[in-house]
Short mmCIF file of C-alpha atoms and ligand atoms in Angstrom, two decimals:
data_model
loop_
_atom_site.label_atom_id
_atom_site.label_comp_id
_atom_site.label_asym_id
_atom_site.label_seq_id
_atom_site.Cartn_x
_atom_site.Cartn_y
_atom_site.Cartn_z
CA MET R 1 23.77 -20.32 -13.52
CA ARG R 2 24.06 -19.67 -9.69
CA ARG R 3 26.13 -16.43 -8.40
CA SER R 4 25.76 -17.33 -4.73
CA ASP R 5 24.74 -19.31 -2.02
CA ALA R 6 21.97 -19.64 -0.01
CA ALA R 7 21.79 -18.95 3.62
CA PRO R 8 23.08 -21.85 5.45
CA GLU R 9 20.25 -23.84 6.96
CA GLY R 10 19.30 -23.11 10.58
CA SER R 11 20.49 -19.31 10.34
CA GLY R 12 18.16 -16.62 11.25
CA THR R 13 14.66 -16.95 12.51
CA HIS R 14 13.67 -20.10 10.23
CA GLY R 15 10.30 -21.62 10.92
CA PRO R 16 9.79 -25.18 8.88
CA LEU R 17 6.87 -24.22 7.75
CA ALA R 18 7.67 -20.90 6.19
CA ARG R 19 11.03 -22.02 4.90
CA ARG R 20 8.65 -23.42 2.23
CA LEU R 21 8.51 -20.29 0.46
CA THR R 22 10.29 -18.97 -2.21
CA VAL R 23 10.01 -15.83 -3.81
CA LEU R 24 11.09 -15.15 -7.24
CA SER R 25 11.96 -11.75 -8.07
CA GLY R 26 14.22 -9.46 -10.29
CA PRO R 27 13.90 -6.76 -13.23
CA SER R 28 10.76 -6.75 -15.25
CA GLY R 29 11.71 -8.50 -18.65
CA VAL R 30 14.49 -10.89 -17.11
CA GLY R 31 12.30 -13.66 -17.84
CA LYS R 32 10.30 -14.62 -14.18
CA SER R 33 6.95 -15.32 -15.72
CA THR R 34 8.68 -17.64 -18.65
CA VAL R 35 10.37 -19.49 -15.89
CA VAL R 36 7.14 -19.68 -13.92
CA ALA R 37 5.22 -21.16 -17.26
CA GLU R 38 7.93 -23.44 -17.70
CA ILE R 39 7.47 -24.52 -14.02
CA ARG R 40 3.87 -24.76 -14.31
CA ARG R 41 4.01 -27.25 -17.02
CA SER R 42 6.86 -29.43 -15.96
CA HIS R 43 5.76 -29.45 -12.95
CA PRO R 44 1.92 -28.95 -12.17
CA GLU R 45 2.45 -30.29 -8.44
CA VAL R 46 4.37 -26.98 -7.79
CA TRP R 47 1.67 -24.44 -6.23
CA LEU R 48 2.13 -21.02 -7.61
CA SER R 49 0.52 -18.24 -5.93
CA VAL R 50 -1.69 -16.25 -8.41
CA SER R 51 -1.58 -12.33 -8.20
CA VAL R 52 -4.10 -9.96 -8.14
CA THR R 53 -3.50 -7.03 -10.78
CA THR R 54 -5.11 -3.74 -12.15
CA ARG R 55 -2.94 -4.11 -14.84
CA PRO R 56 -5.05 -5.26 -18.44
CA PRO R 57 -4.65 -8.62 -19.40
CA ARG R 58 -2.37 -9.33 -22.26
CA PRO R 59 -3.32 -11.23 -25.25
CA GLY R 60 -3.42 -14.93 -24.06
CA GLU R 61 -3.38 -14.36 -20.14
CA THR R 62 -6.54 -15.62 -18.61
CA HIS R 63 -8.11 -14.63 -15.28
CA GLY R 64 -7.44 -16.91 -12.72
CA VAL R 65 -4.33 -18.14 -14.77
CA GLN R 66 -1.88 -15.78 -14.99
CA TYR R 67 -3.62 -13.11 -12.98
CA TYR R 68 -6.80 -12.29 -11.02
CA PHE R 69 -7.47 -9.28 -12.83
CA VAL R 70 -9.65 -6.86 -10.67
CA ASP R 71 -10.44 -2.56 -11.11
CA ASP R 72 -9.30 -0.32 -8.77
CA ALA R 73 -12.21 -0.57 -6.55
CA GLY R 74 -11.46 -4.10 -6.12
CA PHE R 75 -8.14 -3.98 -5.53
CA ASP R 76 -8.83 -1.46 -2.82
CA ARG R 77 -11.34 -3.57 -0.95
CA LEU R 78 -8.60 -6.32 -1.21
CA VAL R 79 -6.14 -3.97 0.82
CA ASP R 80 -8.80 -2.52 3.15
CA GLU R 81 -9.63 -5.88 4.27
CA GLY R 82 -6.16 -7.32 4.90
CA GLU R 83 -6.72 -9.97 2.25
CA LEU R 84 -3.07 -9.20 0.59
CA LEU R 85 0.51 -10.78 2.23
CA GLU R 86 1.98 -7.92 0.05
CA TRP R 87 1.03 -5.59 -2.37
CA ALA R 88 2.93 -3.18 -4.89
CA GLU R 89 2.67 -0.44 -7.54
CA PHE R 90 4.37 -1.24 -10.28
CA ALA R 91 4.73 0.76 -13.36
CA GLY R 92 1.33 2.45 -13.22
CA ASN R 93 -0.84 -0.80 -12.09
CA ARG R 94 -1.03 -2.49 -8.59
CA TYR R 95 -0.21 -5.83 -7.81
CA GLY R 96 -0.98 -8.21 -4.79
CA THR R 97 -0.76 -11.58 -3.46
CA PRO R 98 -3.59 -13.28 -1.76
CA ARG R 99 -3.03 -14.23 1.70
CA ARG R 100 -5.03 -16.71 2.01
CA PRO R 101 -3.96 -19.67 -0.28
CA VAL R 102 -0.63 -18.81 0.52
CA GLU R 103 -0.93 -19.59 4.28
CA GLU R 104 -2.91 -22.40 3.76
CA ARG R 105 -0.36 -24.03 1.84
CA LEU R 106 2.31 -23.15 4.06
CA ALA R 107 0.22 -24.93 7.08
CA ARG R 108 0.06 -28.17 5.31
CA GLY R 109 3.66 -28.03 4.43
CA GLU R 110 3.50 -27.44 0.94
CA PRO R 111 6.10 -25.52 -1.21
CA VAL R 112 4.65 -22.12 -2.65
CA LEU R 113 6.51 -20.00 -5.03
CA LEU R 114 5.86 -16.30 -5.34
CA GLU R 115 6.71 -14.64 -8.67
CA ILE R 116 6.99 -10.55 -7.42
CA ASP R 117 8.43 -7.34 -7.74
CA LEU R 118 11.37 -6.03 -5.49
CA GLN R 119 8.68 -3.88 -3.44
CA GLY R 120 6.76 -7.05 -2.84
CA ALA R 121 10.01 -9.23 -2.12
CA ARG R 122 11.14 -6.63 0.75
CA GLN R 123 7.75 -6.95 2.31
CA VAL R 124 7.82 -10.89 2.28
CA ARG R 125 11.25 -10.64 3.79
CA ARG R 126 9.87 -8.40 6.69
CA ALA R 127 6.69 -10.53 7.16
CA MET R 128 8.37 -13.97 7.10
CA PRO R 129 12.11 -13.72 7.39
CA GLU R 130 12.50 -17.59 6.90
CA ALA R 131 11.45 -17.43 3.11
CA LEU R 132 14.31 -17.75 0.63
CA LEU R 133 14.56 -14.70 -1.66
CA VAL R 134 15.80 -15.94 -5.24
CA PHE R 135 16.87 -12.85 -7.52
CA LEU R 136 16.54 -13.74 -11.18
CA ALA R 137 19.12 -11.87 -13.20
CA PRO R 138 19.72 -11.06 -16.95
CA PRO R 139 22.91 -12.43 -18.55
CA SER R 140 23.60 -8.77 -19.40
CA TRP R 141 21.91 -5.17 -19.40
CA ASP R 142 21.40 -5.26 -22.97
CA GLU R 143 19.89 -8.26 -23.33
CA LEU R 144 17.31 -7.07 -20.71
CA VAL R 145 16.81 -3.78 -22.92
CA ARG R 146 16.38 -6.20 -25.82
CA ARG R 147 13.84 -8.52 -24.25
CA LEU R 148 11.96 -5.40 -22.87
CA THR R 149 11.92 -3.34 -25.67
CA GLY R 150 10.94 -6.74 -28.21
CA ARG R 151 8.54 -7.98 -26.29
CA GLY R 152 6.26 -5.67 -28.46
CA THR R 153 2.91 -5.69 -25.95
CA GLU R 154 3.64 -2.37 -24.22
CA PRO R 155 3.74 1.13 -25.70
CA PRO R 156 7.33 3.10 -25.29
CA ASP R 157 6.37 5.38 -22.27
CA VAL R 158 5.34 1.88 -20.45
CA VAL R 159 8.55 0.30 -21.57
CA GLU R 160 10.41 3.23 -20.40
CA ARG R 161 8.83 2.91 -17.11
CA ARG R 162 9.80 -0.88 -16.78
CA LEU R 163 13.35 -0.01 -17.74
CA ALA R 164 13.81 2.96 -14.98
CA ALA R 165 12.50 0.20 -12.79
CA ALA R 166 14.77 -2.34 -13.94
CA ARG R 167 17.85 -0.14 -13.11
CA VAL R 168 16.51 -0.09 -9.43
CA GLU R 169 15.69 -3.46 -9.19
CA LEU R 170 19.37 -4.81 -10.40
CA ALA R 171 20.99 -2.72 -7.70
CA ALA R 172 19.18 -4.67 -5.20
CA GLU R 173 20.45 -7.92 -5.82
CA LYS R 174 22.55 -8.35 -2.97
CA GLU R 175 19.45 -8.03 -0.80
CA PHE R 176 18.32 -11.52 -1.91
CA ASP R 177 19.72 -15.20 -0.84
CA VAL R 178 20.75 -16.52 -4.13
CA THR R 179 20.98 -14.73 -7.41
CA LEU R 180 20.03 -17.12 -10.75
CA VAL R 181 21.40 -15.73 -14.28
CA ASN R 182 18.65 -16.46 -16.92
CA THR R 183 21.02 -17.69 -19.47
CA SER R 184 18.77 -20.93 -19.97
CA VAL R 185 15.19 -21.52 -19.14
CA GLN R 186 15.62 -25.00 -18.41
CA ASP R 187 18.78 -24.32 -16.05
CA VAL R 188 17.00 -21.71 -14.05
CA CYS R 189 13.71 -23.94 -13.27
CA ASP R 190 16.22 -26.92 -12.29
CA GLU R 191 18.15 -24.54 -10.04
CA LEU R 192 14.68 -23.27 -8.58
CA LEU R 193 13.27 -26.60 -8.11
CA THR R 194 16.34 -27.74 -6.45
CA LEU R 195 16.37 -24.78 -4.02
CA MET R 196 12.73 -25.34 -3.30
CA ALA R 197 13.48 -28.98 -2.49
CA VAL R 198 11.23 -30.39 -5.09
CA HIS R 199 13.55 -32.56 -6.55
P1 LIG T 1 3.75 -7.80 -15.33
O1 LIG T 1 2.79 -6.83 -15.77
O2 LIG T 1 4.82 -8.11 -16.38
O3 LIG T 1 3.02 -9.22 -15.11
O4 LIG T 1 4.52 -7.89 -13.85
C1 LIG T 1 5.13 -6.58 -13.82
C2 LIG T 1 6.09 -6.97 -12.36
O5 LIG T 1 4.90 -6.95 -11.35
C3 LIG T 1 6.83 -8.09 -12.33
O6 LIG T 1 8.05 -7.79 -12.02
C4 LIG T 1 6.08 -8.94 -11.26
O7 LIG T 1 6.87 -9.64 -10.96
C5 LIG T 1 5.51 -8.05 -10.70
N1 LIG T 1 4.21 -8.46 -9.77
C6 LIG T 1 3.55 -9.75 -10.04
N2 LIG T 1 2.67 -10.11 -9.45
C7 LIG T 1 2.72 -9.56 -8.41
C8 LIG T 1 2.62 -9.32 -6.80
O8 LIG T 1 1.42 -10.17 -6.45
N3 LIG T 1 2.72 -8.76 -5.72
C9 LIG T 1 4.09 -7.73 -6.34
N4 LIG T 1 4.35 -6.91 -5.27
N5 LIG T 1 4.93 -7.89 -7.41
C10 LIG T 1 4.10 -8.56 -8.42
#
């Protein structure tokens, strides 16, 4: 379900290339990575940026697929060398988007999708105002709490931190161009692909 319309074509400082950049953001637990996994499965031609993180892998996660897993020193090095397009600290870990692969694809006019947190979305907004920012919202707050606590992959203090971050993130919805409400993964994927002009 779409709750608001994207900025009209031609408004703002649109560059035709960076317009191919779409940012998917929204509170932790809302289902961003499920949406991304479904797009990866159904539309392998859509390139998804693989972030770098200092968080340890969850069961089933593979280095280079969901994330590049690095230690603190490795992350520091990437920041110092200007290799990250944006980065943020989230619930005690750091996450960032490698700059070069994104810029290469945009230069070729290919669609690029980033799945990042609110702080990262704001950095992209500043660096590339023509990017399309999409907010993934939960059907309700209770549903978000249920998803975050039911995941069972994080200890209670981490879940608490993620819920606190979610409250802040939900309040930022109006900063985004479009809101998609995650009532169905398939519907969200379809709407996202339409927004990205992939189909
Ligand atoms: P998780 O640990 O659940 O995989 O991700 C935690 C949060 O970090 C999510 O909100 C996710 O969107 C965000 N995230 C993942 N990669 C990046 C990144 O490269 N940059 C930023 N700013 N946030 C990211």
